[in-house]
Short mmCIF file of N, CA, C and O in Angstrom, two decimals:
data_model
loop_
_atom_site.label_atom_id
_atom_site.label_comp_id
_atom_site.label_asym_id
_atom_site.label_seq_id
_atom_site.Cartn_x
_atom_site.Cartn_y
_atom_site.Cartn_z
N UNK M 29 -329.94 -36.31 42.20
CA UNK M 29 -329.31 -37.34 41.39
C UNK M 29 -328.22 -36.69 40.56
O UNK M 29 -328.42 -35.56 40.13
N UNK M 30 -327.15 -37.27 40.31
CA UNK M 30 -325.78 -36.45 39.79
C UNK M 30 -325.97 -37.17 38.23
O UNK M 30 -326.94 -37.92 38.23
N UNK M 31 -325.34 -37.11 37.05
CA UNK M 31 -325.27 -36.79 36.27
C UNK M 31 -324.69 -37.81 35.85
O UNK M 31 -324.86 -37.85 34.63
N UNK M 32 -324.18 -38.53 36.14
CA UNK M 32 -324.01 -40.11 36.02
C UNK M 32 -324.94 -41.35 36.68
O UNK M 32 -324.77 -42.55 36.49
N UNK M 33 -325.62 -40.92 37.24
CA UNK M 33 -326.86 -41.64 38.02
C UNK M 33 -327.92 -41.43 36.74
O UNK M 33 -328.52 -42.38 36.22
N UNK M 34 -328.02 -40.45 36.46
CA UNK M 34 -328.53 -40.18 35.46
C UNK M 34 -328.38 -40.68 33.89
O UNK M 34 -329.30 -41.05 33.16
N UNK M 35 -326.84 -40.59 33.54
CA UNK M 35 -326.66 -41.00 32.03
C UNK M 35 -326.97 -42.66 32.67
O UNK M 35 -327.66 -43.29 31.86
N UNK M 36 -326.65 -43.36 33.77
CA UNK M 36 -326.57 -45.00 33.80
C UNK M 36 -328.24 -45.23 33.54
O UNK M 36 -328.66 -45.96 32.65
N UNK M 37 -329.03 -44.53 34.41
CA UNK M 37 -330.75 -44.54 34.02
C UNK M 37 -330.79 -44.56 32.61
O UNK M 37 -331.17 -45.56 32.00
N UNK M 38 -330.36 -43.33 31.95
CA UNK M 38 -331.23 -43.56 30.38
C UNK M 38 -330.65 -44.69 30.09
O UNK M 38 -331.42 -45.65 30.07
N UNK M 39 -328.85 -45.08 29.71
CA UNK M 39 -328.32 -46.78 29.25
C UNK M 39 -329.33 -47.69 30.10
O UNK M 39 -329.51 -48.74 29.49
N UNK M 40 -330.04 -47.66 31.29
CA UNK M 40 -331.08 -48.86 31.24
C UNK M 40 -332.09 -48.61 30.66
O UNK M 40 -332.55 -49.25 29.72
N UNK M 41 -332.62 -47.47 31.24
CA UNK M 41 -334.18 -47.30 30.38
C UNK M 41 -333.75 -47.74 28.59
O UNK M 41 -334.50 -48.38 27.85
N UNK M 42 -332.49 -47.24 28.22
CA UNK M 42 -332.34 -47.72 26.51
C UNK M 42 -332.31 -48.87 26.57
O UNK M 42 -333.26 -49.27 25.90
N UNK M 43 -331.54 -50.06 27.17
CA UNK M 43 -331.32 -51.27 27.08
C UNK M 43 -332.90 -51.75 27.03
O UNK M 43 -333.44 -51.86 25.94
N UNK M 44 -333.62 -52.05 28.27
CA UNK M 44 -334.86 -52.18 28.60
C UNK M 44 -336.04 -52.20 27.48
O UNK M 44 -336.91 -53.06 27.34
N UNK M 45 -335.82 -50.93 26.66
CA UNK M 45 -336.50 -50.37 25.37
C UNK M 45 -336.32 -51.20 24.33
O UNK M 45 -337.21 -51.68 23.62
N UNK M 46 -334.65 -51.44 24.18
CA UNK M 46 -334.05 -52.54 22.83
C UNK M 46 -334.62 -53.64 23.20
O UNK M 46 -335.26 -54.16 22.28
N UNK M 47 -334.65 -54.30 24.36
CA UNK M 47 -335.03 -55.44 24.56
C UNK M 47 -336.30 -55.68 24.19
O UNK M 47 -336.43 -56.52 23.30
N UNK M 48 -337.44 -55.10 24.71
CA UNK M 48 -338.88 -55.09 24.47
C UNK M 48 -338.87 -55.32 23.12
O UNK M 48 -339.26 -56.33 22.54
N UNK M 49 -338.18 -53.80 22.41
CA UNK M 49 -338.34 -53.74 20.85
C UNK M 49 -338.05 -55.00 20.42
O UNK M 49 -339.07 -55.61 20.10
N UNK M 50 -336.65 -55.87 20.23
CA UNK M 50 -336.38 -57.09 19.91
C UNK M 50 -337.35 -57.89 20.28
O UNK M 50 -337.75 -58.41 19.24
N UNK M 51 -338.11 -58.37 21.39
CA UNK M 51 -339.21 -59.21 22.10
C UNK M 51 -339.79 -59.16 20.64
O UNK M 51 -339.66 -59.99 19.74
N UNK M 52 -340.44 -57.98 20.63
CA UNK M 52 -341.59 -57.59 19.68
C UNK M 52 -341.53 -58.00 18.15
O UNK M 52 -342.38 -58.59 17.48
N UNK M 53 -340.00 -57.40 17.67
CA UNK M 53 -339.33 -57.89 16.11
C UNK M 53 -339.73 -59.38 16.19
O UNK M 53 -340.48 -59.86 15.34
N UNK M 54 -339.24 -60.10 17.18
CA UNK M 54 -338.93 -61.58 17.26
C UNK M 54 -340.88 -62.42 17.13
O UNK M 54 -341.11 -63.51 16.62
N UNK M 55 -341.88 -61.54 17.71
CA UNK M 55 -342.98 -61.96 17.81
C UNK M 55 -343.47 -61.27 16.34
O UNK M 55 -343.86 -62.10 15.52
N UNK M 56 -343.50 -60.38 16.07
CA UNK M 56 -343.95 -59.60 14.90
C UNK M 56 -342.79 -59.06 13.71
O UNK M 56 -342.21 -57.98 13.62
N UNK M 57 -342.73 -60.12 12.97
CA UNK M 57 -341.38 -59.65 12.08
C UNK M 57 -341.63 -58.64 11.31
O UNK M 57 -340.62 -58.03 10.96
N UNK M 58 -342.75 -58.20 10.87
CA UNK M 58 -342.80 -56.76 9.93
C UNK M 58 -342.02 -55.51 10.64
O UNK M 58 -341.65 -54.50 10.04
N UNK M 59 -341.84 -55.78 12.12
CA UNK M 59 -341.29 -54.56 13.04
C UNK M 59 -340.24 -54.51 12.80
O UNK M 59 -339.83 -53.38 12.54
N UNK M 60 -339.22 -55.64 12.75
CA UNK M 60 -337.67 -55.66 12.32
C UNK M 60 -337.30 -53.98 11.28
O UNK M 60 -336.40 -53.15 11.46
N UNK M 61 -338.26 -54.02 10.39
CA UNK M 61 -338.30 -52.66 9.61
C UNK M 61 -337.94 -51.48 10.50
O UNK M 61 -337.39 -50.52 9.96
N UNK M 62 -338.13 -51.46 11.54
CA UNK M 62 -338.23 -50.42 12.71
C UNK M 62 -337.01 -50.71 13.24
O UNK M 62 -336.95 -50.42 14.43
N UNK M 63 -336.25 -51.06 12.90
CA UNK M 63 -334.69 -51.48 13.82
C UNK M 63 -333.90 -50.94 13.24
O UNK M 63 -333.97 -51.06 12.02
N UNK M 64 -332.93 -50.23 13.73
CA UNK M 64 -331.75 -50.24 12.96
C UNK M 64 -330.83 -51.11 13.27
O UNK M 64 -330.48 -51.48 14.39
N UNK M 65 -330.18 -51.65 11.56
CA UNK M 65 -329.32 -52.79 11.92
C UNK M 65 -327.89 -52.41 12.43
O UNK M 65 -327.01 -53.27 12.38
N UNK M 66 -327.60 -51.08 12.93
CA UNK M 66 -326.50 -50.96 13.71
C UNK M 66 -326.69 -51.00 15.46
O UNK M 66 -325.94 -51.46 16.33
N UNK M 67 -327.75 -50.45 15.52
CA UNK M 67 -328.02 -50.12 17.16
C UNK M 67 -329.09 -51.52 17.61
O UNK M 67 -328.72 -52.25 18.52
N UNK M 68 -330.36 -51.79 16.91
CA UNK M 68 -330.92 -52.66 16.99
C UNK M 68 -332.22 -51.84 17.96
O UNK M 68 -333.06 -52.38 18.69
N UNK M 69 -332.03 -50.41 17.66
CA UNK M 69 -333.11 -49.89 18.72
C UNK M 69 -333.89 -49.65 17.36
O UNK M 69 -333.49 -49.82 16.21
N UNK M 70 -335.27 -49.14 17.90
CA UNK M 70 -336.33 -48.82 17.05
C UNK M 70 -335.71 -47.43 16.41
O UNK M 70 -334.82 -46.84 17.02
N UNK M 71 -336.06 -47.08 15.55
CA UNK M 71 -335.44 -45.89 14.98
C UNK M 71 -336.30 -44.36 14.93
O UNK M 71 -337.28 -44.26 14.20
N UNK M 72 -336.01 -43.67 15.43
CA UNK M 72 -336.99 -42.51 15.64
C UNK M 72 -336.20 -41.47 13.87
O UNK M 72 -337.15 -40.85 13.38
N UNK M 73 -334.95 -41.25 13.07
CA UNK M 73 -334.90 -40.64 12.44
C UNK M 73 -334.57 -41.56 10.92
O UNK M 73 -333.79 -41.19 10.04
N UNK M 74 -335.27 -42.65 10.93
CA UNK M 74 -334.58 -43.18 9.62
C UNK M 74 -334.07 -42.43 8.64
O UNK M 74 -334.43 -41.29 8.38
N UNK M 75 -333.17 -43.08 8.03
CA UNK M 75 -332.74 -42.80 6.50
C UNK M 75 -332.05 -43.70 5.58
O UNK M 75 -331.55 -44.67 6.15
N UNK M 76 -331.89 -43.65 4.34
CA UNK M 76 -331.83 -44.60 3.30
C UNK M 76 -330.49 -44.46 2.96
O UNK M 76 -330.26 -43.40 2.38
N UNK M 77 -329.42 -45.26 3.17
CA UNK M 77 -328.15 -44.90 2.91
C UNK M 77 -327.87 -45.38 0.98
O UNK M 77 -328.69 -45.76 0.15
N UNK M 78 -326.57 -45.17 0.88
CA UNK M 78 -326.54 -45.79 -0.56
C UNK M 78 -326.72 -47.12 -0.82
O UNK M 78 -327.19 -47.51 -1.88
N UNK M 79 -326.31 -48.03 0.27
CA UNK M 79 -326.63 -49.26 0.03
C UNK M 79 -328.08 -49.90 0.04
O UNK M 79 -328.30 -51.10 -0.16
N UNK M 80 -328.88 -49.10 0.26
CA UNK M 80 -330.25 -48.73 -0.12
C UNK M 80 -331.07 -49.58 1.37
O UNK M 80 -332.24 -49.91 1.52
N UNK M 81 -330.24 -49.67 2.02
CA UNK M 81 -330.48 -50.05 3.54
C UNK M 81 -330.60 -48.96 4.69
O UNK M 81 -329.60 -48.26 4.88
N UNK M 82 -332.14 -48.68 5.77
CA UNK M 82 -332.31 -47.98 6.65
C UNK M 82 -331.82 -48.19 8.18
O UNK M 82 -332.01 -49.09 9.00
N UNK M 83 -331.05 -46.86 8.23
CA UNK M 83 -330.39 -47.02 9.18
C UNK M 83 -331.30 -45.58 10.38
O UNK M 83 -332.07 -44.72 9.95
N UNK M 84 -330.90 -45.75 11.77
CA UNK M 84 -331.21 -44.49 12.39
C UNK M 84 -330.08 -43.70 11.95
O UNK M 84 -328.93 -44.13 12.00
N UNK M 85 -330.42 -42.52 11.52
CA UNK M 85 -329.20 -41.52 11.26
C UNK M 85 -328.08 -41.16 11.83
O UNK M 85 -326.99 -41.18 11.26
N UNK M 86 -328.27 -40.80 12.97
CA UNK M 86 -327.28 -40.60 14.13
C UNK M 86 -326.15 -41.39 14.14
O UNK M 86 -324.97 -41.04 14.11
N UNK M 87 -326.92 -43.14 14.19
CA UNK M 87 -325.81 -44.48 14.23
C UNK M 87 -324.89 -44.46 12.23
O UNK M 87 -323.76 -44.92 12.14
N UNK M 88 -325.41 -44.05 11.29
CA UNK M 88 -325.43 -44.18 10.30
C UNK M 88 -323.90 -43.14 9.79
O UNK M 88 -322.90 -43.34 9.11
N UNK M 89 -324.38 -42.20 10.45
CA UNK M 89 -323.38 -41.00 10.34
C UNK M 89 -322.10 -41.35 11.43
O UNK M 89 -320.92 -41.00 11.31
N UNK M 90 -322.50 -41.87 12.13
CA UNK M 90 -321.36 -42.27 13.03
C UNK M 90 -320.47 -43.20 12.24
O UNK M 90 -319.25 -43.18 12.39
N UNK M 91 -320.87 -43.74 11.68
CA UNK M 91 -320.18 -45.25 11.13
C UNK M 91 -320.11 -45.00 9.69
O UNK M 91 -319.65 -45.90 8.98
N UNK M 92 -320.42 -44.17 9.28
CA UNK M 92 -319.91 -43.32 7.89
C UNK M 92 -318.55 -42.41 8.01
O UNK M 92 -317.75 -42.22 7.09
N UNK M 93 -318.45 -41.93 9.23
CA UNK M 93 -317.45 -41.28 9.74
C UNK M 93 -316.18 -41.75 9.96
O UNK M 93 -315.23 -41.01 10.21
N UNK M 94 -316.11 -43.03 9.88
CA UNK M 94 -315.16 -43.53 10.51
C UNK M 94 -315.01 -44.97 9.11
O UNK M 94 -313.86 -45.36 8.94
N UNK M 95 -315.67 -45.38 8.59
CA UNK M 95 -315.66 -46.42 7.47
C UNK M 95 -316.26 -45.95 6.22
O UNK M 95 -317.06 -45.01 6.23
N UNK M 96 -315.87 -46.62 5.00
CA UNK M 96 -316.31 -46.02 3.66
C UNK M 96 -316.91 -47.27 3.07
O UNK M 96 -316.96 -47.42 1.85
N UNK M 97 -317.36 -48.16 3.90
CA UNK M 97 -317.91 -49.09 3.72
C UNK M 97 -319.73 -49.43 4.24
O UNK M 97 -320.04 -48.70 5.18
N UNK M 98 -320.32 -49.92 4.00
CA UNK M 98 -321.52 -50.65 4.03
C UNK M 98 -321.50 -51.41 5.50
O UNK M 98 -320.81 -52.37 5.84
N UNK M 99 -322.60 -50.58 6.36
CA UNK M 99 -322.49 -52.25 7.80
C UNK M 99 -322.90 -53.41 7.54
O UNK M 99 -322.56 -54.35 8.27
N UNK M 100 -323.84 -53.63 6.30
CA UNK M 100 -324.44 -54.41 6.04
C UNK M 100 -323.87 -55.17 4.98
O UNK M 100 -323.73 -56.38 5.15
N UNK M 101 -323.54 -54.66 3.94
CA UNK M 101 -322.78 -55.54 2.86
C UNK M 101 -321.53 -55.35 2.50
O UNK M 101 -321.01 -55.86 1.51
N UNK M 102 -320.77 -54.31 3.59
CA UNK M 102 -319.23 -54.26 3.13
C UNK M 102 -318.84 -53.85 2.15
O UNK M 102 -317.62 -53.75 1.98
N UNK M 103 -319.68 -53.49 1.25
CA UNK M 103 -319.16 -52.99 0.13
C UNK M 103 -318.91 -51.30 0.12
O UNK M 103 -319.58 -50.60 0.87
N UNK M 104 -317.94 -50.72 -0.76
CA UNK M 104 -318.02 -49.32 -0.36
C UNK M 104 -319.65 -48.42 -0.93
O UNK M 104 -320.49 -48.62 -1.80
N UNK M 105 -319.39 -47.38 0.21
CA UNK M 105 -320.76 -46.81 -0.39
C UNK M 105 -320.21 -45.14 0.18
O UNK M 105 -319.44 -44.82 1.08
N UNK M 106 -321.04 -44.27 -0.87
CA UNK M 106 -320.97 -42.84 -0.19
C UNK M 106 -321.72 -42.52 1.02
O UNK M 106 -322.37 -43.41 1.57
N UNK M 107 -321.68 -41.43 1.46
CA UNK M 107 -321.92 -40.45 2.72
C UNK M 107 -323.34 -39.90 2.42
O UNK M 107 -323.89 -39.20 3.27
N UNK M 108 -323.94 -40.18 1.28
CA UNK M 108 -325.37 -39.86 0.96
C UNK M 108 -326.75 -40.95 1.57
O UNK M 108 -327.10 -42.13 1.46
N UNK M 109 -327.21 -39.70 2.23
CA UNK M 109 -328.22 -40.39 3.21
C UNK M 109 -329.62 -39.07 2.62
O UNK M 109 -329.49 -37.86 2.42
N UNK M 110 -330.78 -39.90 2.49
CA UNK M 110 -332.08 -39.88 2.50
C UNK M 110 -333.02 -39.56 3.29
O UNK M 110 -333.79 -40.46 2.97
N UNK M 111 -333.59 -38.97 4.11
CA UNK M 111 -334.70 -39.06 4.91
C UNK M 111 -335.80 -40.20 4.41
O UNK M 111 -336.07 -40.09 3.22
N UNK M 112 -336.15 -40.74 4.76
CA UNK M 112 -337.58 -41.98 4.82
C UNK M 112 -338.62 -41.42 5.94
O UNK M 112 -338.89 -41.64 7.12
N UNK M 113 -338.96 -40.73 5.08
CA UNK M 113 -340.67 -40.35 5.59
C UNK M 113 -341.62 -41.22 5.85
O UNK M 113 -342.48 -40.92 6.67
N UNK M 114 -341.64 -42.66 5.09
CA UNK M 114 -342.49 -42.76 4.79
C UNK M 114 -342.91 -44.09 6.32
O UNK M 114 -343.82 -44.55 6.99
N UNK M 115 -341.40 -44.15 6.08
CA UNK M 115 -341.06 -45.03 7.46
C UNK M 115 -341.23 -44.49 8.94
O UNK M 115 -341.95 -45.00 9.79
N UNK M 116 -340.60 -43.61 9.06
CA UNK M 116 -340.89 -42.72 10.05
C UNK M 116 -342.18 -42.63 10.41
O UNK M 116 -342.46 -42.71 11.61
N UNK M 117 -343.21 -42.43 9.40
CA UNK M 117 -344.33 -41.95 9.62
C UNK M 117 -345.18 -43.62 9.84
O UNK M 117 -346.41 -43.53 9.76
N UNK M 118 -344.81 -44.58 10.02
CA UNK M 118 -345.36 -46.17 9.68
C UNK M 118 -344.40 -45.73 11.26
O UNK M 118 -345.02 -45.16 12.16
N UNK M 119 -343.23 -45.98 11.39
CA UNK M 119 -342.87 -46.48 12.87
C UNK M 119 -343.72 -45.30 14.16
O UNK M 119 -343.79 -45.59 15.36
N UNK M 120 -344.08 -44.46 13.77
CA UNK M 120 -345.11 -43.33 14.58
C UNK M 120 -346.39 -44.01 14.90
O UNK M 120 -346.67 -44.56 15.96
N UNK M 121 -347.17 -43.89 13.77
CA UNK M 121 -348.18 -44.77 13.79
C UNK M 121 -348.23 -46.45 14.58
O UNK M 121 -349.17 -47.03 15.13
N UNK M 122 -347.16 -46.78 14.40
CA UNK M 122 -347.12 -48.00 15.38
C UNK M 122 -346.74 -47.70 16.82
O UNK M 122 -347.00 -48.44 17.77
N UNK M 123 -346.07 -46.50 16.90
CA UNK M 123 -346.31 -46.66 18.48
C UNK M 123 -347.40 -45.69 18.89
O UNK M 123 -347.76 -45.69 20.06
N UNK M 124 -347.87 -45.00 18.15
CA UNK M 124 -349.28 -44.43 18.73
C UNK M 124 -350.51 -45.31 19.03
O UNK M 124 -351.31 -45.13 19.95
N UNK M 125 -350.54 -46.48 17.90
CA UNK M 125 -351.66 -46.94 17.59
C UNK M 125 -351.56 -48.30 18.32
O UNK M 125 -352.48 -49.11 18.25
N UNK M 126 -350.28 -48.58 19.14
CA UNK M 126 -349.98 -50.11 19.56
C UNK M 126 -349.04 -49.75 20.66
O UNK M 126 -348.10 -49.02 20.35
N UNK M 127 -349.17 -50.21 22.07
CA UNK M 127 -347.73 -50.67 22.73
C UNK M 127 -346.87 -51.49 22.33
O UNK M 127 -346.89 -52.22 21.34
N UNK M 128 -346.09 -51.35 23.13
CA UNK M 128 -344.72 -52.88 22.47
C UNK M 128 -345.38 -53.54 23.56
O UNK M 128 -345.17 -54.71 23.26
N UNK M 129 -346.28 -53.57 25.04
CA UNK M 129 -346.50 -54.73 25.85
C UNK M 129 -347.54 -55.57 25.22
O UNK M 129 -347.76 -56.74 25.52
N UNK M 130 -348.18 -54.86 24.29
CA UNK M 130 -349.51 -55.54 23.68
C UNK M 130 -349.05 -56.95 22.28
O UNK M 130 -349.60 -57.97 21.87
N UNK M 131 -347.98 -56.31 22.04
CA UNK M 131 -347.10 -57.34 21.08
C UNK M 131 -346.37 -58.15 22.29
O UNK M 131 -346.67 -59.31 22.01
N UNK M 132 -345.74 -58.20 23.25
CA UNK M 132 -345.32 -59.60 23.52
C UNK M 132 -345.69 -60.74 24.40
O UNK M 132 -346.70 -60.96 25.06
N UNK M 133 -344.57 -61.43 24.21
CA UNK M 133 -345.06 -63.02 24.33
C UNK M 133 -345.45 -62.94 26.10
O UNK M 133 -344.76 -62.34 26.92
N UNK M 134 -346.61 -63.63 26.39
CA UNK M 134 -346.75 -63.68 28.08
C UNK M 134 -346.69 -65.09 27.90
O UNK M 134 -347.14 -65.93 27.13
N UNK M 135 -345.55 -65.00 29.46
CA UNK M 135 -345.20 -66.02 29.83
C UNK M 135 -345.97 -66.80 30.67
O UNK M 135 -345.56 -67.90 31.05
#
């Protein structure tokens, strides 16, 4: 398999993943917590930006990079980001302790 056969696999296997995850937010709203509101995937590195909103880091820093603004409220905010442990350690526990097939809706 070449290396673009490859990156197109993980963009489905990711798509596939967001989707479930959303299924799941949409059936169990406490999970939404587990999203980041830039990517909309579950978040494996949260952190607490200034606007006191959790983002996955990766997406967070990306879009800090390039705007001095808030994704969420537009307003300006600094480049200071938080680790959230506490979240991290709550979105772990939910996928150890739960599938995402066991949360959704059967049709």
């Amino acid at each position: 398999m070449d290396s673009s056969s490859e990156h197109s696999n993980h963009d489905h296997d990711s798509l596939c993943d967001r989707e479930r995850w959303q299924m799941v937010a949409f059936e169990s709203p406490q999970v939404t917590d587990f999203l980041c509101p830039i990517t909309s995937n579950i978040m494996r590195d949260p952190v607490r930006a200034e606007d006191n909103f959790n983002y996955e880091r990766e997406a967070i820093e990306k879009w800090l990079s390039k705007h001095s603004t808030s994704p969420q409220t537009d307003e300006v905010i600094g480049k200071t980001l938080v680790p959230n442990e506490v979240l991290r350690m709550a979105i772990e526990s939910f996928n150890t302790h739960s599938s995402v097939e066991e949360h959704l809706i059967t049709w």
